[in-house]
Coordinates of C-alpha atoms in Angstrom, one line a residue:
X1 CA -38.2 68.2 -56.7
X2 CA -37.2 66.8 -59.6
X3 CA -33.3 66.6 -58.1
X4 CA -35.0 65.2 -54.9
X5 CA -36.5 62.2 -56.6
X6 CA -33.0 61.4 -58.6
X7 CA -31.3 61.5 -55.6
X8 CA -33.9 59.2 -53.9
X9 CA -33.4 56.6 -56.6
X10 CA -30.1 56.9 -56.6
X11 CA -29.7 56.1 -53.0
X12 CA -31.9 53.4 -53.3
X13 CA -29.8 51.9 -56.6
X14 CA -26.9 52.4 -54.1
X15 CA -28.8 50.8 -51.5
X16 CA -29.9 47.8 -53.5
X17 CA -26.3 47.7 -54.9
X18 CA -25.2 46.8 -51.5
X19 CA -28.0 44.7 -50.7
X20 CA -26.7 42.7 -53.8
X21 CA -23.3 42.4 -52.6
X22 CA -23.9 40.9 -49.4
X23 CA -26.2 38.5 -50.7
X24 CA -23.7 37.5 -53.1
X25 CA -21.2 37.3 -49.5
X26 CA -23.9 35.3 -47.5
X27 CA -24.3 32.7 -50.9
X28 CA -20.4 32.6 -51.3
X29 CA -19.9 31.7 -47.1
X30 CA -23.1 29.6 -47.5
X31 CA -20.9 27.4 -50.2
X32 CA -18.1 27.5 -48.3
X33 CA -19.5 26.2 -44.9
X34 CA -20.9 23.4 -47.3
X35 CA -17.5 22.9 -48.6
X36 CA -16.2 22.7 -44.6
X37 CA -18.8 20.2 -43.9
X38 CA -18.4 18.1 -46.6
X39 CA -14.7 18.0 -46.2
X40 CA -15.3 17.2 -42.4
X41 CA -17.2 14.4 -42.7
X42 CA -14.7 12.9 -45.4
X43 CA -11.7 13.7 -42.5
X44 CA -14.2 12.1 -40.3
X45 CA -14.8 9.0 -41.9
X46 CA -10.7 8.6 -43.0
X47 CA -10.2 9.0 -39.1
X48 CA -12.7 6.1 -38.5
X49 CA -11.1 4.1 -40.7
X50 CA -7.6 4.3 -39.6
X51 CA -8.9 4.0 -36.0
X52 CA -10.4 0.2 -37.3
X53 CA -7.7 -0.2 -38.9
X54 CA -5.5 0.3 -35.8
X55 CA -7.6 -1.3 -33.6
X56 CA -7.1 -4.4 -36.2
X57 CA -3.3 -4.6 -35.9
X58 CA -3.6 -4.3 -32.3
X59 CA -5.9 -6.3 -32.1
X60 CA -8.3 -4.5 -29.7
X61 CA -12.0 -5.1 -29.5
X62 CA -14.0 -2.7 -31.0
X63 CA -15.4 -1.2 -27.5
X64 CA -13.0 -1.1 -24.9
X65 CA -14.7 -2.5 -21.8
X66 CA -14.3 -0.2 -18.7
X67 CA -15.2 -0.9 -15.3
X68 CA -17.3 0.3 -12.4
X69 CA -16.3 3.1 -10.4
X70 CA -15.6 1.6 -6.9
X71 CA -15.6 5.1 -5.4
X72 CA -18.5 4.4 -3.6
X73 CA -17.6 1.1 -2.5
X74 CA -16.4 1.0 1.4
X75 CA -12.6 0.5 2.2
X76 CA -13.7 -2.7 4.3
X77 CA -14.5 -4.9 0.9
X78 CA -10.8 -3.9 0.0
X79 CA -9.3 -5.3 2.8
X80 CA -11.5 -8.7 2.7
X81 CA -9.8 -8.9 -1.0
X82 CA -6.5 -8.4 -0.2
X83 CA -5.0 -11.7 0.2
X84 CA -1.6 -12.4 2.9
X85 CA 0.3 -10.1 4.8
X86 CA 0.2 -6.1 3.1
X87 CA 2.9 -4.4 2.2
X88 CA 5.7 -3.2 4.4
X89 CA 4.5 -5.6 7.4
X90 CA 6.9 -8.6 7.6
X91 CA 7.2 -9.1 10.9
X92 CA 11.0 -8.4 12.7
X93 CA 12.7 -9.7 15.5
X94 CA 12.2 -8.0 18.8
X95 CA 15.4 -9.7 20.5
X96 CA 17.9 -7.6 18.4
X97 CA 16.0 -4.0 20.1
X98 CA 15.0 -6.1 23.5
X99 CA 16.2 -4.3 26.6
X100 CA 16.6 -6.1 29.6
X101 CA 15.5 -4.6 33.2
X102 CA 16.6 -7.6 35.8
X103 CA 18.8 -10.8 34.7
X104 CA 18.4 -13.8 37.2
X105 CA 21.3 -16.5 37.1
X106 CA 18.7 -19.6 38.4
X107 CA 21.1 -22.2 39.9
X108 CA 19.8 -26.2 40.0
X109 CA 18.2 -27.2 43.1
X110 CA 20.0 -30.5 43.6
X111 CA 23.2 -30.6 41.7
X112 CA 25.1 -34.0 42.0
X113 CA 28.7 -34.8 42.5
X114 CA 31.3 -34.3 39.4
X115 CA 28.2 -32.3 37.4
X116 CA 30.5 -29.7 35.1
X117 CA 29.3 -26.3 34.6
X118 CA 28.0 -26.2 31.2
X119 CA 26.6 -22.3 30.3
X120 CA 23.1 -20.9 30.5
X121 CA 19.8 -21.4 28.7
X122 CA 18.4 -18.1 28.1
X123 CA 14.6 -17.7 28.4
X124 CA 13.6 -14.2 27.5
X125 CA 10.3 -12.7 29.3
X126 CA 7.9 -9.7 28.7
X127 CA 6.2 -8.8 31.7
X128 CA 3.6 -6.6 31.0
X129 CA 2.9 -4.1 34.1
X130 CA 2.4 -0.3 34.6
X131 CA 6.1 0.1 33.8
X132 CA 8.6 -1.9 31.5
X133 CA 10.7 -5.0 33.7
X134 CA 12.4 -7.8 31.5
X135 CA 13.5 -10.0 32.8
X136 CA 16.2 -12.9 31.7
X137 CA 16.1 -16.0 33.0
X138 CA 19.7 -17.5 33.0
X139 CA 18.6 -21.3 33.6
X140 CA 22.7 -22.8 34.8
X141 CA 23.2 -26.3 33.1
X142 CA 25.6 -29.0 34.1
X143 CA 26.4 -32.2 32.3
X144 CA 26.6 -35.1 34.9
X145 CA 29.1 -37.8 34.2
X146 CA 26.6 -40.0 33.0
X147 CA 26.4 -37.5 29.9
X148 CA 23.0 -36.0 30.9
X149 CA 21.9 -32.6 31.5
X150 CA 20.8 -31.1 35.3
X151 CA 19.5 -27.4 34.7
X152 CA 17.9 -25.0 37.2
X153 CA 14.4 -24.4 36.9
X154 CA 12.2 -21.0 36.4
X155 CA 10.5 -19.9 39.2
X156 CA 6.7 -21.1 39.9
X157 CA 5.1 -18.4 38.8
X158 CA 6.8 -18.7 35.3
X159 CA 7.1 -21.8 34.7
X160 CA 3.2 -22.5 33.3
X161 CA 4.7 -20.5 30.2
X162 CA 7.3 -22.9 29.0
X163 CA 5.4 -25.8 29.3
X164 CA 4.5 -25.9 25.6
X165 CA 7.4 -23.5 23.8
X166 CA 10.6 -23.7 26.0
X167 CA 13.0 -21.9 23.9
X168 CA 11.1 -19.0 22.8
X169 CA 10.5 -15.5 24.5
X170 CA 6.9 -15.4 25.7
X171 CA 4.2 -12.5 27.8
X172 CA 3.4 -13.1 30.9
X173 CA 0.8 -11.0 32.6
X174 CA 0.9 -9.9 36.6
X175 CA -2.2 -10.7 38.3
X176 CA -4.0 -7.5 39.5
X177 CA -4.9 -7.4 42.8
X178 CA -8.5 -6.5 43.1
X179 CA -9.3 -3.7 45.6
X180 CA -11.9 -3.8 48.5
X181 CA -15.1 -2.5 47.2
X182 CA -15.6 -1.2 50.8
X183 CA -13.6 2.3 50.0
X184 CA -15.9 2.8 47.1
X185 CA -19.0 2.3 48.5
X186 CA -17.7 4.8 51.4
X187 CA -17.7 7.7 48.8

């Protein structure tokens, strides 16, 4: 029994041995987390410093002011802001790309005695109808002796368009005939 006992206390002297060395382990990483912590906050503070100072030769507020998210905001406030045309739409000539579909040659009604032939006005139109038909309007003109000018004249229909811009292209819209209601009342 005797040997039992010895051998009991010597486990437990082992035991306690080993409880002693890792209490001496946890005391020795306790100091050295202190250390880390303590040498953290001194990088800390040094990095707030230099930032100051930075921020002083810059000369940057100390907050930098950010602001709102406008995610939320509709697209229809951004297009009352923009200001002018947007990007990309300055507006291009159409005569360069305009196709012509009929070309009238529009003779003077009256033309007097020793008029001389002198070219054609051009009056470009865009008649708007199921299909496409341009038409150019080549208005003769004659100087008379006198030294004025005898041209021929659009046709009626045309003519209310060039009242008020007489060199420029403009639309001109074919009246619609309207249908008789009859046929659809019959269905």
């Amino acid at each position: 029994m005797l040997e039992n006992s010895v051998q009991v206390k010597n486990e437990q002297l082992s035991d306690l041995h080993e409880v002693d060395e890792l209490r001496a382990l946890v005391r020795q990483q306790a100091e050295t987390i202190a250390e880390l912590a303590k040498h953290n906050q001194e990088l800390s503070k040094r990095i707030r410093e230099l930032e100051e100072e930075l921020r002083a030769k810059k000369k940057l507020n100390k907050k930098p002011q950010l602001s709102a998210s406008k995610l939320n905001e509709g697209k229809h406030l951004e297009l009352k802001q923009r200001k002018g045309k947007r990007p990309g739409s300055v507006k291009g000539r159409k005569k360069d790309s305009f196709v012509v579909d009929t070309e009238w040659k529009i003779e003077p009604s009256q033309l007097p005695v020793g008029a001389k032939f002198n070219g054609y006005r051009e009056y470009l139109f865009h008649e708007l109808r199921i299909e496409r038909n341009n038409i150019r309007f080549l208005l003769a003109e004659y100087v008379l002796p006198d030294g004025g000018v005898i041209s021929g004249q659009l046709p009626p229909e045309y003519q209310q368009f060039w009242t008020l811009w007489p060199a420029t292209s403009g639309i001109y819209l074919a009246p619609v005939l309207s249908q008789s209601s009859d046929a659809t009342k019959d269905s």
